[in-house]
PDB file of C-alpha atoms and ligand atoms in Angstrom:
ATOM      1  CA  MET Y   1     -13.649   1.517  25.468  1.00 87.00           C
ATOM      2  CA  HIS Y   2     -15.856   2.412  22.593  1.00 88.00           C
ATOM      3  CA  PHE Y   3     -12.725   2.892  20.492  1.00 91.00           C
ATOM      4  CA  ASN Y   4     -13.819   2.443  16.995  1.00 89.00           C
ATOM      5  CA  MET Y   5     -10.666   3.571  15.057  1.00 90.00           C
ATOM      6  CA  ALA Y   6      -8.587   0.350  15.144  1.00 93.00           C
ATOM      7  CA  SER Y   7      -6.965  -0.485  11.638  1.00 93.00           C
ATOM      8  CA  ASP Y   8      -8.625  -3.557   9.897  1.00 95.00           C
ATOM      9  CA  VAL Y   9      -7.407  -7.005   9.620  1.00 97.00           C
ATOM     10  CA  TYR Y  10      -6.259  -6.479   6.018  1.00 98.00           C
ATOM     11  CA  THR Y  11      -4.191  -3.491   6.840  1.00 98.00           C
ATOM     12  CA  GLY Y  12      -2.891  -5.428   9.761  1.00 98.00           C
ATOM     13  CA  SER Y  13      -1.753  -8.268   7.547  1.00 98.00           C
ATOM     14  CA  LEU Y  14      -0.005  -5.773   5.226  1.00 98.00           C
ATOM     15  CA  LEU Y  15       1.697  -4.003   7.987  1.00 98.00           C
ATOM     16  CA  LYS Y  16       3.110  -7.331   9.226  1.00 98.00           C
ATOM     17  CA  THR Y  17       4.320  -8.200   5.860  1.00 98.00           C
ATOM     18  CA  LEU Y  18       6.002  -4.829   5.061  1.00 98.00           C
ATOM     19  CA  ALA Y  19       7.580  -4.586   8.440  1.00 98.00           C
ATOM     20  CA  ALA Y  20       9.130  -7.947   7.948  1.00 98.00           C
ATOM     21  CA  SER Y  21      10.704  -6.333   4.746  1.00 98.00           C
ATOM     22  CA  LYS Y  22      12.797  -4.275   6.928  1.00 98.00           C
ATOM     23  CA  PRO Y  23      15.151  -6.526   8.899  1.00 98.00           C
ATOM     24  CA  GLY Y  24      17.144  -4.545  11.382  1.00 98.00           C
ATOM     25  CA  GLY Y  25      15.029  -1.674  10.629  1.00 98.00           C
ATOM     26  CA  ARG Y  26      13.746   1.280  12.620  1.00 98.00           C
ATOM     27  CA  LEU Y  27       9.874   1.569  12.462  1.00 98.00           C
ATOM     28  CA  LEU Y  28       7.507   4.302  13.765  1.00 99.00           C
ATOM     29  CA  GLU Y  29       3.789   4.229  14.110  1.00 98.00           C
ATOM     30  CA  LEU Y  30       1.741   7.536  14.721  1.00 98.00           C
ATOM     31  CA  GLY Y  31      -1.360   6.909  16.689  1.00 98.00           C
ATOM     32  CA  THR Y  32      -1.016   3.842  18.785  1.00 98.00           C
ATOM     33  CA  GLY Y  33      -4.744   3.683  19.625  1.00 98.00           C
ATOM     34  CA  THR Y  34      -5.114   0.481  21.785  1.00 97.00           C
ATOM     35  CA  GLY Y  35      -2.448  -1.275  19.655  1.00 98.00           C
ATOM     36  CA  LEU Y  36      -4.130  -3.394  17.210  1.00 97.00           C
ATOM     37  CA  ALA Y  37      -1.940  -2.209  14.258  1.00 98.00           C
ATOM     38  CA  THR Y  38       0.956  -2.100  16.710  1.00 98.00           C
ATOM     39  CA  ALA Y  39       0.501  -5.811  17.344  1.00 98.00           C
ATOM     40  CA  TRP Y  40       0.582  -6.714  13.554  1.00 98.00           C
ATOM     41  CA  ILE Y  41       3.702  -4.601  12.953  1.00 98.00           C
ATOM     42  CA  VAL Y  42       5.526  -6.293  16.057  1.00 98.00           C
ATOM     43  CA  ALA Y  43       4.506  -9.645  14.484  1.00 98.00           C
ATOM     44  CA  GLY Y  44       6.696  -8.515  11.337  1.00 98.00           C
ATOM     45  CA  LEU Y  45       9.905  -7.376  13.350  1.00 98.00           C
ATOM     46  CA  ASP Y  46      12.825  -9.375  13.300  1.00 98.00           C
ATOM     47  CA  GLU Y  47      14.970  -9.741  16.464  1.00 97.00           C
ATOM     48  CA  THR Y  48      17.047  -6.552  15.612  1.00 98.00           C
ATOM     49  CA  SER Y  49      14.222  -4.332  14.474  1.00 98.00           C
ATOM     50  CA  SER Y  50      12.577  -1.771  16.592  1.00 98.00           C
ATOM     51  CA  LEU Y  51       9.305   0.222  16.890  1.00 98.00           C
ATOM     52  CA  VAL Y  52       8.683   3.620  18.358  1.00 98.00           C
ATOM     53  CA  THR Y  53       4.731   4.097  18.502  1.00 98.00           C
ATOM     54  CA  VAL Y  54       3.338   7.555  19.655  1.00 98.00           C
ATOM     55  CA  GLU Y  55      -0.059   8.360  21.112  1.00 98.00           C
ATOM     56  CA  ASN Y  56      -1.497  11.203  23.141  1.00 98.00           C
ATOM     57  CA  ASN Y  57      -4.273   9.404  24.843  1.00 98.00           C
ATOM     58  CA  GLU Y  58      -2.979   7.810  28.088  1.00 98.00           C
ATOM     59  CA  LEU Y  59      -5.879   5.115  28.510  1.00 97.00           C
ATOM     60  CA  LEU Y  60      -5.638   4.046  24.993  1.00 98.00           C
ATOM     61  CA  ILE Y  61      -1.527   3.585  25.057  1.00 98.00           C
ATOM     62  CA  GLU Y  62      -1.866   1.709  28.311  1.00 98.00           C
ATOM     63  CA  VAL Y  63      -4.179  -0.890  26.738  1.00 97.00           C
ATOM     64  CA  ALA Y  64      -1.493  -1.187  24.204  1.00 98.00           C
ATOM     65  CA  ARG Y  65       1.465  -1.221  26.430  1.00 98.00           C
ATOM     66  CA  LYS Y  66       0.006  -3.916  28.850  1.00 97.00           C
ATOM     67  CA  ASN Y  67      -0.939  -6.259  25.890  1.00 97.00           C
ATOM     68  CA  ILE Y  68       2.427  -5.823  23.900  1.00 97.00           C
ATOM     69  CA  SER Y  69       5.105  -6.360  26.249  1.00 93.00           C
ATOM     70  CA  ASP Y  70       8.129  -6.565  24.026  1.00 97.00           C
ATOM     71  CA  GLY Y  71      11.577  -4.845  24.423  1.00 97.00           C
ATOM     72  CA  ARG Y  72      11.792  -3.777  20.846  1.00 98.00           C
ATOM     73  CA  VAL Y  73       8.761  -1.529  21.277  1.00 98.00           C
ATOM     74  CA  GLU Y  74       9.049   2.068  22.683  1.00 98.00           C
ATOM     75  CA  PHE Y  75       5.517   3.471  23.647  1.00 98.00           C
ATOM     76  CA  VAL Y  76       5.706   7.156  23.730  1.00 98.00           C
ATOM     77  CA  LEU Y  77       2.720   9.039  25.514  1.00 98.00           C
ATOM     78  CA  THR Y  78       2.874  12.476  24.011  1.00 98.00           C
ATOM     79  CA  ASP Y  79       1.386  15.005  21.585  1.00 98.00           C
ATOM     80  CA  GLY Y  80       2.309  13.651  18.178  1.00 98.00           C
ATOM     81  CA  TYR Y  81       2.629  17.187  16.639  1.00 98.00           C
ATOM     82  CA  GLU Y  82       5.101  18.026  19.395  1.00 98.00           C
ATOM     83  CA  TRP Y  83       7.059  14.584  18.943  1.00 98.00           C
ATOM     84  CA  ILE Y  84       7.453  15.121  15.225  1.00 98.00           C
ATOM     85  CA  LYS Y  85       8.721  18.758  15.387  1.00 98.00           C
ATOM     86  CA  ASN Y  86      11.265  17.942  18.121  1.00 98.00           C
ATOM     87  CA  TYR Y  87      12.569  14.465  16.963  1.00 98.00           C
ATOM     88  CA  LYS Y  88      16.258  14.621  16.518  1.00 97.00           C
ATOM     89  CA  GLY Y  89      16.976  10.928  16.475  1.00 97.00           C
ATOM     90  CA  GLU Y  90      17.879   8.409  13.569  1.00 98.00           C
ATOM     91  CA  LYS Y  91      15.640   8.254  10.605  1.00 98.00           C
ATOM     92  CA  PHE Y  92      13.223   5.594   9.998  1.00 98.00           C
ATOM     93  CA  ASP Y  93      12.758   2.780   7.583  1.00 98.00           C
ATOM     94  CA  PHE Y  94       9.019   2.335   7.854  1.00 98.00           C
ATOM     95  CA  ILE Y  95       6.278   4.890   9.010  1.00 99.00           C
ATOM     96  CA  PHE Y  96       2.728   3.761   9.523  1.00 98.00           C
ATOM     97  CA  ALA Y  97       0.885   7.142  10.019  1.00 98.00           C
ATOM     98  CA  ASP Y  98      -2.432   6.828  11.696  1.00 98.00           C
ATOM     99  CA  ALA Y  99      -2.973  10.135  13.215  1.00 98.00           C
ATOM    100  CA  MET Y 100      -3.653  13.645  11.995  1.00 97.00           C
ATOM    101  CA  PRO Y 101      -0.035  14.628  12.956  1.00 98.00           C
ATOM    102  CA  GLY Y 102       2.053  12.914  10.308  1.00 98.00           C
ATOM    103  CA  LYS Y 103      -0.517  12.255   7.842  1.00 98.00           C
ATOM    104  CA  TYR Y 104      -2.817  15.618   7.114  1.00 97.00           C
ATOM    105  CA  ASP Y 105      -0.533  17.641   9.331  1.00 98.00           C
ATOM    106  CA  LEU Y 106       3.106  17.940   9.401  1.00 98.00           C
ATOM    107  CA  PHE Y 107       3.449  15.624   6.424  1.00 98.00           C
ATOM    108  CA  ASP Y 108       6.539  17.299   5.126  1.00 98.00           C
ATOM    109  CA  GLU Y 109       8.247  17.135   8.392  1.00 98.00           C
ATOM    110  CA  THR Y 110       7.472  13.300   8.814  1.00 98.00           C
ATOM    111  CA  ILE Y 111       8.435  12.202   5.424  1.00 98.00           C
ATOM    112  CA  SER Y 112      11.695  14.008   6.163  1.00 98.00           C
ATOM    113  CA  LEU Y 113      12.085  11.323   9.086  1.00 98.00           C
ATOM    114  CA  LEU Y 114      12.002   8.626   6.542  1.00 98.00           C
ATOM    115  CA  ASN Y 115      15.187   6.999   5.030  1.00 98.00           C
ATOM    116  CA  ILE Y 116      15.589   6.778   1.343  1.00 98.00           C
ATOM    117  CA  GLY Y 117      13.909   3.612   0.203  1.00 98.00           C
ATOM    118  CA  GLY Y 118      11.730   3.675   3.370  1.00 98.00           C
ATOM    119  CA  LEU Y 119       8.262   2.924   3.392  1.00 98.00           C
ATOM    120  CA  TYR Y 120       5.376   5.266   4.408  1.00 98.00           C
ATOM    121  CA  ILE Y 121       1.975   3.709   4.768  1.00 98.00           C
ATOM    122  CA  ILE Y 122      -1.405   5.324   5.412  1.00 98.00           C
ATOM    123  CA  ASP Y 123      -4.980   3.553   5.766  1.00 98.00           C
ATOM    124  CA  ASP Y 124      -8.574   4.933   5.742  1.00 96.00           C
ATOM    125  CA  MET Y 125      -8.166   6.659   2.301  1.00 98.00           C
ATOM    126  CA  LEU Y 126     -11.437   5.158   1.107  1.00 97.00           C
ATOM    127  CA  PRO Y 127     -14.704   6.638   2.370  1.00 96.00           C
ATOM    128  CA  GLN Y 128     -15.503   5.315   6.067  1.00 93.00           C
ATOM    129  CA  PRO Y 129     -18.400   5.246   8.257  1.00 91.00           C
ATOM    130  CA  ASN Y 130     -16.616   7.436  11.049  1.00 88.00           C
ATOM    131  CA  TRP Y 131     -15.435  10.147   8.644  1.00 93.00           C
ATOM    132  CA  PRO Y 132     -16.634  13.544   9.861  1.00 94.00           C
ATOM    133  CA  ASP Y 133     -18.086  16.243   7.689  1.00 96.00           C
ATOM    134  CA  GLY Y 134     -15.721  17.683   5.096  1.00 96.00           C
ATOM    135  CA  HIS Y 135     -13.055  14.687   5.644  1.00 96.00           C
ATOM    136  CA  ASP Y 136     -13.558  13.715   1.927  1.00 96.00           C
ATOM    137  CA  LYS Y 137     -12.183  16.892   0.719  1.00 97.00           C
ATOM    138  CA  LYS Y 138      -9.136  16.695   3.242  1.00 97.00           C
ATOM    139  CA  VAL Y 139      -8.525  13.324   1.670  1.00 98.00           C
ATOM    140  CA  ALA Y 140      -8.759  14.339  -1.868  1.00 98.00           C
ATOM    141  CA  ASP Y 141      -6.538  17.410  -1.273  1.00 98.00           C
ATOM    142  CA  PHE Y 142      -3.713  15.263   0.530  1.00 98.00           C
ATOM    143  CA  ILE Y 143      -3.722  12.663  -2.304  1.00 98.00           C
ATOM    144  CA  ASN Y 144      -3.160  15.636  -4.750  1.00 98.00           C
ATOM    145  CA  VAL Y 145      -0.377  16.957  -2.613  1.00 97.00           C
ATOM    146  CA  LEU Y 146       1.178  13.368  -2.654  1.00 98.00           C
ATOM    147  CA  GLU Y 147       0.919  12.773  -6.390  1.00 97.00           C
ATOM    148  CA  LYS Y 148       2.663  16.101  -7.090  1.00 96.00           C
ATOM    149  CA  ARG Y 149       5.745  15.123  -5.266  1.00 96.00           C
ATOM    150  CA  ASN Y 150       8.414  13.754  -7.447  1.00 96.00           C
ATOM    151  CA  ASP Y 151      10.725  12.339  -4.646  1.00 97.00           C
ATOM    152  CA  LEU Y 152       8.056   9.881  -3.787  1.00 98.00           C
ATOM    153  CA  SER Y 153       6.653   6.729  -5.555  1.00 98.00           C
ATOM    154  CA  LEU Y 154       3.195   5.807  -4.531  1.00 98.00           C
ATOM    155  CA  THR Y 155       0.524   3.151  -5.164  1.00 98.00           C
ATOM    156  CA  LYS Y 156      -2.943   3.553  -4.145  1.00 98.00           C
ATOM    157  CA  LEU Y 157      -4.830   0.296  -3.276  1.00 98.00           C
ATOM    158  CA  ASN Y 158      -8.540   0.208  -3.663  1.00 98.00           C
ATOM    159  CA  TRP Y 159      -8.432  -2.626  -0.961  1.00 97.00           C
ATOM    160  CA  SER Y 160      -8.992  -2.775   2.677  1.00 97.00           C
ATOM    161  CA  THR Y 161     -10.065   0.823   4.052  1.00 96.00           C
ATOM    162  CA  GLY Y 162      -8.068   2.395   1.081  1.00 98.00           C
ATOM    163  CA  ILE Y 163      -4.191   1.991   1.587  1.00 98.00           C
ATOM    164  CA  ILE Y 164      -1.410   4.194   0.014  1.00 98.00           C
ATOM    165  CA  ILE Y 165       1.982   3.003   0.180  1.00 98.00           C
ATOM    166  CA  ILE Y 166       4.823   5.310  -0.649  1.00 98.00           C
ATOM    167  CA  THR Y 167       8.473   4.792  -1.186  1.00 98.00           C
ATOM    168  CA  LYS Y 168      10.937   7.673  -0.758  1.00 98.00           C
ATOM    169  CA  LEU Y 169      13.169   8.091  -3.600  1.00 98.00           C
ATOM    170  CA  ASN Y 170      16.715   9.210  -3.929  1.00 94.00           C
ATOM    171  CA  LYS Y 171      15.959  12.579  -5.549  1.00 82.00           C
TER     172      LYS Y 171
HETATM  173  C1  SAM K   1      -7.061   5.968  13.683  1.00 62.75           C
HETATM  174  S1  SAM K   1      -6.596   5.858  15.442  1.00 62.75           S
HETATM  175  C2  SAM K   1      -5.213   4.747  15.289  1.00 62.75           C
HETATM  176  C3  SAM K   1      -5.713   3.357  15.485  1.00 62.75           C
HETATM  177  C4  SAM K   1      -4.574   2.194  15.581  1.00 62.75           C
HETATM  178  N1  SAM K   1      -3.822   2.233  14.436  1.00 62.75           N
HETATM  179  C5  SAM K   1      -5.332   0.766  15.794  1.00 62.75           C
HETATM  180  O1  SAM K   1      -4.941  -0.031  15.077  1.00 62.75           O
HETATM  181  O2  SAM K   1      -5.684   0.827  16.860  1.00 62.75           O
HETATM  182  C6  SAM K   1      -5.748   7.432  15.769  1.00 62.75           C
HETATM  183  C7  SAM K   1      -5.038   7.578  16.970  1.00 62.75           C
HETATM  184  O3  SAM K   1      -4.285   8.807  16.962  1.00 62.75           O
HETATM  185  C8  SAM K   1      -4.368   9.313  18.216  1.00 62.75           C
HETATM  186  N2  SAM K   1      -4.136  10.700  18.025  1.00 62.75           N
HETATM  187  C9  SAM K   1      -4.972  11.642  17.829  1.00 62.75           C
HETATM  188  N3  SAM K   1      -4.359  12.915  17.733  1.00 62.75           N
HETATM  189  C10 SAM K   1      -3.122  12.713  18.222  1.00 62.75           C
HETATM  190  C11 SAM K   1      -1.970  13.716  18.573  1.00 62.75           C
HETATM  191  N4  SAM K   1      -2.139  14.783  18.304  1.00 62.75           N
HETATM  192  N5  SAM K   1      -0.786  12.994  19.059  1.00 62.75           N
HETATM  193  C12 SAM K   1      -0.823  11.517  19.134  1.00 62.75           C
HETATM  194  N6  SAM K   1      -1.959  10.801  18.904  1.00 62.75           N
HETATM  195  C13 SAM K   1      -3.075  11.370  18.513  1.00 62.75           C
HETATM  196  C14 SAM K   1      -5.932   9.079  18.721  1.00 62.75           C
HETATM  197  O4  SAM K   1      -5.939   9.208  20.128  1.00 62.75           O
HETATM  198  C15 SAM K   1      -6.085   7.662  18.110  1.00 62.75           C
HETATM  199  O5  SAM K   1      -5.877   6.599  19.012  1.00 62.75           O
END
């Protein structure tokens, strides 16, 4: 399918480990793609956890849906911008934001969907071969925004594709 945006194996392993730290948790993935990272997250779910994963490309999400047949996972084919703006359900304990909406766009709205103590995880924060022109500035600006927030605790990992793990504080 020439889909070259899948998360790498180290990120996958980390996602599984962090997903497993939320027994009974509600987990969210923005940007399912063909479901590689989804599969890693599912591997970390316990029996009572659940995952909502959102993607706007029907061909991609159908690959994920066919390969990950699991009652704990809800595949949502929709525009992530609309989904974030309209979501009124329970908050999440874990968000893997791997699409423009929820990461570079609508960050405030997305972080407001996270419970206190919940984890927000992003990858591809170190230069990648598929970055379009000007993306490096977008990344630097976003990191600046993250670092100014006093309601978040964050760690930047110079590892894998560049991971940032954030915990939402009780402030
Ligand atoms: C970096 S890829 C995600 C890769 C995925 N984590 C994996 O391991 O395969 C980003 C995904 O976000 C999706 N996407 C882009 N814009 C979107 C939008 N507005 N709403 C929902 N999904 C979107 C793309 O179609 C793409 O599949």
